[in-house]
mmCIF file of C-alpha atoms in Angstrom:
data_model
loop_
_atom_site.group_PDB
_atom_site.id
_atom_site.type_symbol
_atom_site.label_atom_id
_atom_site.label_comp_id
_atom_site.label_asym_id
_atom_site.label_seq_id
_atom_site.Cartn_x
_atom_site.Cartn_y
_atom_site.Cartn_z
ATOM 1 C CA UNK A 1 85.984 103.280 103.802
ATOM 2 C CA UNK A 2 83.044 104.454 101.697
ATOM 3 C CA UNK A 3 82.124 103.437 98.170
ATOM 4 C CA UNK A 4 80.195 106.260 96.464
ATOM 5 C CA UNK A 5 78.113 103.719 94.532
ATOM 6 C CA UNK A 6 77.520 100.010 94.048
ATOM 7 C CA UNK A 7 79.986 99.868 91.137
ATOM 8 C CA UNK A 8 82.898 100.878 93.357
ATOM 9 C CA UNK A 9 82.203 98.372 96.118
ATOM 10 C CA UNK A 10 84.998 95.961 95.158
ATOM 11 C CA UNK A 11 87.558 98.775 95.106
ATOM 12 C CA UNK A 12 86.364 100.110 98.465
ATOM 13 C CA UNK A 13 86.309 96.645 100.001
ATOM 14 C CA UNK A 14 89.951 96.083 99.004
ATOM 15 C CA UNK A 15 91.010 99.365 100.609
ATOM 16 C CA UNK A 16 88.969 98.561 103.720
ATOM 17 C CA UNK A 17 90.758 95.209 103.993
ATOM 18 C CA UNK A 18 94.182 96.845 103.636
ATOM 19 C CA UNK A 19 93.295 99.409 106.311
ATOM 20 C CA UNK A 20 91.436 96.865 108.453
ATOM 21 C CA UNK A 21 88.482 99.252 108.459
ATOM 22 C CA UNK A 22 84.718 98.832 108.101
ATOM 23 C CA UNK A 23 82.960 99.421 104.778
ATOM 24 C CA UNK A 24 80.002 101.640 103.887
ATOM 25 C CA UNK A 25 78.272 101.809 100.510
ATOM 26 C CA UNK A 26 76.169 104.649 99.140
ATOM 27 C CA UNK A 27 73.031 103.596 97.300
ATOM 28 C CA UNK A 28 72.463 106.309 94.731
ATOM 29 C CA UNK A 29 70.471 106.722 91.582
ATOM 30 C CA UNK A 30 70.687 108.956 88.553
ATOM 31 C CA UNK A 31 67.279 110.390 87.667
ATOM 32 C CA UNK A 32 68.864 112.256 84.712
ATOM 33 C CA UNK A 33 72.289 112.296 83.064
ATOM 34 C CA UNK A 34 74.860 114.184 85.182
ATOM 35 C CA UNK A 35 72.469 114.193 88.135
ATOM 36 C CA UNK A 36 72.652 111.892 91.149
ATOM 37 C CA UNK A 37 70.830 111.513 94.423
ATOM 38 C CA UNK A 38 71.584 109.423 97.488
ATOM 39 C CA UNK A 39 68.865 106.936 98.333
ATOM 40 C CA UNK A 40 70.451 105.075 101.279
ATOM 41 C CA UNK A 41 73.688 104.539 103.124
ATOM 42 C CA UNK A 42 74.597 100.936 103.825
ATOM 43 C CA UNK A 43 76.905 100.740 106.826
ATOM 44 C CA UNK A 44 77.656 102.847 109.877
ATOM 45 C CA UNK A 45 79.594 106.130 109.618
ATOM 46 C CA UNK A 46 78.498 107.951 112.754
ATOM 47 C CA UNK A 47 81.506 109.211 114.718
ATOM 48 C CA UNK A 48 83.961 107.741 112.198
ATOM 49 C CA UNK A 49 86.678 109.198 109.982
ATOM 50 C CA UNK A 50 85.582 108.302 106.446
ATOM 51 C CA UNK A 51 87.573 107.860 103.247
ATOM 52 C CA UNK A 52 85.623 107.874 99.997
ATOM 53 C CA UNK A 53 87.455 106.022 97.225
ATOM 54 C CA UNK A 54 86.461 106.403 93.589
ATOM 55 C CA UNK A 55 88.014 105.737 90.218
ATOM 56 C CA UNK A 56 87.481 109.226 88.793
ATOM 57 C CA UNK A 57 86.343 112.680 89.838
ATOM 58 C CA UNK A 58 85.138 114.882 86.989
ATOM 59 C CA UNK A 59 82.787 117.658 88.168
ATOM 60 C CA UNK A 60 82.640 116.248 91.743
ATOM 61 C CA UNK A 61 78.841 116.367 91.696
ATOM 62 C CA UNK A 62 78.443 112.808 92.941
ATOM 63 C CA UNK A 63 81.281 113.214 95.409
ATOM 64 C CA UNK A 64 79.762 116.346 96.930
ATOM 65 C CA UNK A 65 76.349 114.716 97.493
ATOM 66 C CA UNK A 66 78.029 111.644 98.986
ATOM 67 C CA UNK A 67 80.048 113.851 101.361
ATOM 68 C CA UNK A 68 76.852 115.654 102.408
ATOM 69 C CA UNK A 69 75.029 112.366 103.000
ATOM 70 C CA UNK A 70 77.884 110.954 105.093
ATOM 71 C CA UNK A 71 78.146 114.123 107.173
ATOM 72 C CA UNK A 72 74.376 114.082 107.697
ATOM 73 C CA UNK A 73 74.757 110.558 109.113
ATOM 74 C CA UNK A 74 77.256 111.837 111.681
ATOM 75 C CA UNK A 75 80.673 111.173 110.152
ATOM 76 C CA UNK A 76 83.465 112.719 112.203
ATOM 77 C CA UNK A 77 85.500 113.652 109.097
ATOM 78 C CA UNK A 78 85.362 112.896 105.372
ATOM 79 C CA UNK A 79 88.262 112.595 102.935
ATOM 80 C CA UNK A 80 88.239 111.540 99.295
ATOM 81 C CA UNK A 81 90.713 109.861 96.986
ATOM 82 C CA UNK A 82 90.555 108.795 93.366
ATOM 83 C CA UNK A 83 92.764 107.461 90.621
ATOM 84 C CA UNK A 84 91.902 109.986 87.929
ATOM 85 C CA UNK A 85 91.279 113.590 88.909
ATOM 86 C CA UNK A 86 89.744 115.229 85.841
ATOM 87 C CA UNK A 87 88.467 118.105 88.011
ATOM 88 C CA UNK A 88 86.476 119.938 85.365
ATOM 89 C CA UNK A 89 83.931 122.706 85.793
ATOM 90 C CA UNK A 90 82.994 123.367 89.435
ATOM 91 C CA UNK A 91 84.863 120.352 90.860
ATOM 92 C CA UNK A 92 87.469 122.210 92.896
ATOM 93 C CA UNK A 93 84.914 124.588 94.405
ATOM 94 C CA UNK A 94 82.849 121.592 95.561
ATOM 95 C CA UNK A 95 85.694 119.918 97.461
ATOM 96 C CA UNK A 96 87.860 120.635 100.490
ATOM 97 C CA UNK A 97 90.290 117.702 100.664
ATOM 98 C CA UNK A 98 91.237 115.313 97.854
ATOM 99 C CA UNK A 99 94.038 112.855 97.080
ATOM 100 C CA UNK A 100 94.525 111.942 93.419
ATOM 101 C CA UNK A 101 97.168 110.289 91.279
ATOM 102 C CA UNK A 102 99.022 112.090 88.519
ATOM 103 C CA UNK A 103 97.427 109.915 85.817
ATOM 104 C CA UNK A 104 95.807 113.176 84.654
ATOM 105 C CA UNK A 105 97.950 116.311 84.739
ATOM 106 C CA UNK A 106 96.913 118.868 87.342
ATOM 107 C CA UNK A 107 97.539 122.339 85.927
ATOM 108 C CA UNK A 108 99.977 124.645 87.691
ATOM 109 C CA UNK A 109 97.091 127.073 88.192
ATOM 110 C CA UNK A 110 95.048 124.459 90.064
ATOM 111 C CA UNK A 111 98.086 123.377 92.099
ATOM 112 C CA UNK A 112 98.550 126.951 93.321
ATOM 113 C CA UNK A 113 94.871 127.787 93.769
ATOM 114 C CA UNK A 114 93.938 124.510 95.531
ATOM 115 C CA UNK A 115 96.907 123.415 97.673
ATOM 116 C CA UNK A 116 94.650 120.964 99.541
ATOM 117 C CA UNK A 117 94.630 118.703 96.465
ATOM 118 C CA UNK A 118 97.348 116.120 97.092
ATOM 119 C CA UNK A 119 98.682 114.461 93.955
ATOM 120 C CA UNK A 120 100.622 111.192 94.195
ATOM 121 C CA UNK A 121 102.950 109.925 91.469
ATOM 122 C CA UNK A 122 102.246 106.605 89.784
ATOM 123 C CA UNK A 123 105.635 106.562 88.028
ATOM 124 C CA UNK A 124 107.070 103.840 90.264
ATOM 125 C CA UNK A 125 104.011 101.653 89.793
ATOM 126 C CA UNK A 126 104.131 102.039 85.999
ATOM 127 C CA UNK A 127 107.865 101.286 85.973
ATOM 128 C CA UNK A 128 107.365 98.173 88.097
ATOM 129 C CA UNK A 129 104.544 97.073 85.780
ATOM 130 C CA UNK A 130 106.742 97.454 82.727
ATOM 131 C CA UNK A 131 109.554 95.500 84.407
ATOM 132 C CA UNK A 132 107.161 92.720 85.389
ATOM 133 C CA UNK A 133 105.972 92.456 81.793
ATOM 134 C CA UNK A 134 109.566 92.396 80.470
ATOM 135 C CA UNK A 135 110.518 89.780 83.086
ATOM 136 C CA UNK A 136 107.368 87.733 82.304
ATOM 137 C CA UNK A 137 106.002 88.223 85.833
ATOM 138 C CA UNK A 138 102.372 88.927 86.705
ATOM 139 C CA UNK A 139 101.403 92.588 86.932
ATOM 140 C CA UNK A 140 98.664 91.639 89.406
ATOM 141 C CA UNK A 141 101.359 91.044 92.058
ATOM 142 C CA UNK A 142 101.791 94.825 92.206
ATOM 143 C CA UNK A 143 98.273 95.127 93.626
ATOM 144 C CA UNK A 144 98.489 92.526 96.379
ATOM 145 C CA UNK A 145 98.584 93.902 99.906
ATOM 146 C CA UNK A 146 98.665 92.386 103.376
ATOM 147 C CA UNK A 147 100.427 89.236 102.180
ATOM 148 C CA UNK A 148 100.524 86.638 104.931
#
């Protein structure tokens, strides 16, 4: 599991724990607004199937440089997933495989043109959250995995 930046490390670590997989973190910097460059990769990706997890993909600029950096370090395959797929500008042309939630509507045009974008519904999660609130139960229980 790969975090595309330091800020996403907690999210990536949680997914890595659920999948019982190792973690890698991309050390990147932004020399200018809307511009990013990879400085280092912390962790080992050579020969591994990698999943990049992020909160949002807008233009996919950061995601595309992270994919390139991981492939350059010998990753066997690279997939990406995010909560909010804004997918503006050149985003779809920069990607080949992406899993997103339906928190942001994916236009019918994009669904037809880019069938490799997999969109998962969050309706059940939102419904369960509402029920937990009504029943005075913690919403955080909905995000607990691998209970022992």
